[in-house]
Amino acid sequence: MAIYDYKVLDRKGNEVSMADFKGKVLLIVNTATGCGFTPQYKGLEELYQKYHDKGLEILDFPCDQFGHQAPGNDEEIHEFCQLKYKTSFDNFKKIEVNGANESPLYTFLKSQKSFAGFTGCKGLFMRLFACLMDKNYKKNSNIKWNFTKFLVDREGNVVERFESTVEPEKIADKIEKLL
């Protein structure tokens, strides 16, 4: 299967075909509104403003699997993002990214790009934290925390995975190359 074979739900529960995004560069992110990484919404919005007209789409999938840091319903999450971070990209329906109820889209994404490693100043903390949750965390493709990002090219190829510790602005050059 290819990424364009999947369907997802928008925040109102309407089915959206990933094929609707053919020809676009995609940044697919599992997010949370009450996480230490939540301020990354600001950087995501900056990327969206800078590159949307050139073909970038940000697909925001709220996920409550990590410390229950995405409370509220889909509309409340959307309002929070718009009010607090002035986001103009849309949020999709809240999903699970690991386990028996994980979104098939995320099953696909993880099959394409496995865990990429924690970096930056928060990297050490996240390595220790992840090891407490799963001693073999480095050896599986599970999403480790909120704000894991997948970059998809215009042909639907998953080209890179960025873990939570990678700030959105650090991805700008990679997006530019794909645009």
C-alpha positions as a printed Julia matrix, in Angstrom:
179×3 Matrix{Float64}:
   0.0    0.0    0.0
   0.97   3.63  -0.49
   0.18   6.62   1.69
  -2.5    7.73  -0.79
  -4.45   4.5   -0.19
  -5.35   5.54   3.38
  -8.31   7.45   4.67
  -8.45   9.52   7.86
 -11.13  11.48   9.67
 -11.17  15.25   9.98
 -12.01  16.71  13.38
 -15.73  16.69  12.54
 -15.63  12.98  11.67
 -15.72  13.32   7.88
 -13.64  10.87   5.89
 -10.66  12.4    4.08
  -8.66  10.48   1.52
  -4.91  10.91   1.74
  -5.08  10.96  -2.07
  -6.46  14.5   -1.67
  -2.89  15.5   -0.79
  -1.22  14.1   -3.92
   1.42  16.48  -5.2
   1.88  18.15  -1.8
   4.75  17.9    0.66
   3.3   16.64   3.94
   4.43  17.03   7.51
   2.37  14.58   9.56
   2.5   15.13  13.33
   0.94  13.49  16.38
   0.26  16.33  18.79
  -0.96  17.1   22.3
  -2.16  20.31  23.87
  -0.78  19.76  27.38
   2.75  18.52  26.68
   6.19  20.02  27.22
   6.52  19.96  23.43
   3.18  21.76  22.82
   4.98  25.06  22.09
   6.13  23.37  18.86
   2.73  24.41  17.51
   4.27  27.88  17.08
   7.06  26.48  14.9
   4.65  24.32  12.94
   2.51  27.36  12.19
   5.6   29.3   11.08
   6.49  26.49   8.67
   2.91  26.42   7.41
   2.84  30.18   6.83
   6.2   30.15   5.05
   5.66  27.1    2.81
   1.94  26.44   2.42
   1.66  28.48  -0.79
   4.57  26.47  -2.2
   2.83  23.14  -1.52
   3.29  22.21   2.16
   0.44  20.71   4.15
   0.68  20.04   7.88
  -1.54  17.18   9.03
  -2.1   17.45  12.78
  -3.34  14.32  14.52
  -4.01  14.89  18.24
  -3.14  11.85  20.33
  -3.88  11.22  24.01
  -1.7    8.11  24.42
   1.27   9.78  26.1
   0.45  10.92  29.63
  -3.11  11.89  28.63
  -1.76  15.2   27.39
  -4.43  15.77  24.74
  -7.53  16.2   26.88
 -10.79  17.45  25.49
 -12.74  16.68  22.37
 -11.63  17.44  18.83
 -13.33  20.84  18.69
 -11.82  21.92  22.03
  -8.36  20.91  20.8
  -8.89  22.88  17.58
 -10.02  25.98  19.5
  -7.03  25.71  21.86
  -4.62  25.58  18.91
  -6.22  28.55  17.18
  -6.44  30.7   20.31
  -3.09  29.87  21.91
  -0.89  29.35  18.83
  -2.93  31.0   16.06
  -2.73  27.84  13.94
  -4.3   27.99  10.52
  -3.65  24.37   9.51
  -6.42  22.02  10.48
  -6.52  19.37  13.17
  -7.77  15.9   12.36
  -9.72  13.61  14.66
  -7.88  12.41  17.76
  -6.2    9.07  17.11
  -3.96   6.43  18.64
  -0.53   5.99  17.09
   0.56   2.75  18.81
  -1.14  -0.46  19.84
  -4.21  -2.43  18.92
  -6.26   0.67  18.05
  -3.58   2.6   16.2
  -4.48   4.46  13.06
  -3.67   2.43   9.92
  -1.96   5.57   8.58
   0.46   5.46  11.51
   1.03   1.74  11.05
   2.12   2.61   7.52
   4.26   5.6    8.53
   6.1    3.57  11.17
   6.71   0.77   8.64
   8.4    3.3    6.38
  10.58   5.08   8.95
  11.56   3.64  12.29
  12.69   5.44  15.42
  15.21   8.14  14.49
  16.78   8.88  17.9
  16.38  11.76  20.33
  18.58  14.8   19.78
  19.12  18.28  21.18
  19.02  19.56  24.74
  15.95  17.48  25.63
  17.4   14.35  24.04
  19.07  12.97  27.17
  15.91  13.34  29.21
  13.81  11.66  26.51
  16.31   8.79  26.16
  16.12   8.13  29.9
  12.36   8.51  29.93
  11.85   6.22  26.93
  14.14   3.59  28.47
  12.0    3.55  31.6
   8.91   2.88  29.5
  10.54   0.38  27.11
  14.09  -0.91  27.51
  14.09  -1.84  23.8
  12.71   1.5   22.62
  15.57   1.98  20.13
  14.75  -1.3   18.38
  11.11  -0.73  17.5
   9.27   1.76  15.36
   6.65   2.76  17.93
   5.99   6.43  18.39
   7.78   7.36  21.62
   6.01  10.63  22.48
   3.97  13.58  21.24
   5.2   15.68  18.31
   6.86  12.93  16.29
   6.95  14.22  12.73
   6.97  12.4    9.37
   8.02  14.24   6.23
   6.44  12.99   2.99
   7.49  14.12  -0.5
   5.2   15.11  -3.38
   5.14  11.5   -4.65
   3.95  10.12  -1.31
   7.3    8.73  -0.14
   7.98   8.96   3.59
  11.44  10.51   3.43
  12.27  11.21   7.07
  11.06  10.84  10.64
  11.82  13.42  13.3
  11.33  12.62  16.97
   9.75  14.94  19.55
  13.05  16.62  20.37
  13.44  18.02  16.84
  12.01  21.54  16.71
   9.96  22.34  13.59
  12.35  25.09  12.46
  15.12  22.46  12.22
  13.1   20.78   9.45
  12.75  23.89   7.24
  15.73  23.12   5.0
  14.49  19.59   4.36
  11.03  20.91   3.45
  12.56  23.5    1.09
  14.46  20.75  -0.77
  11.23  18.84  -1.33
   9.3   21.89  -2.53
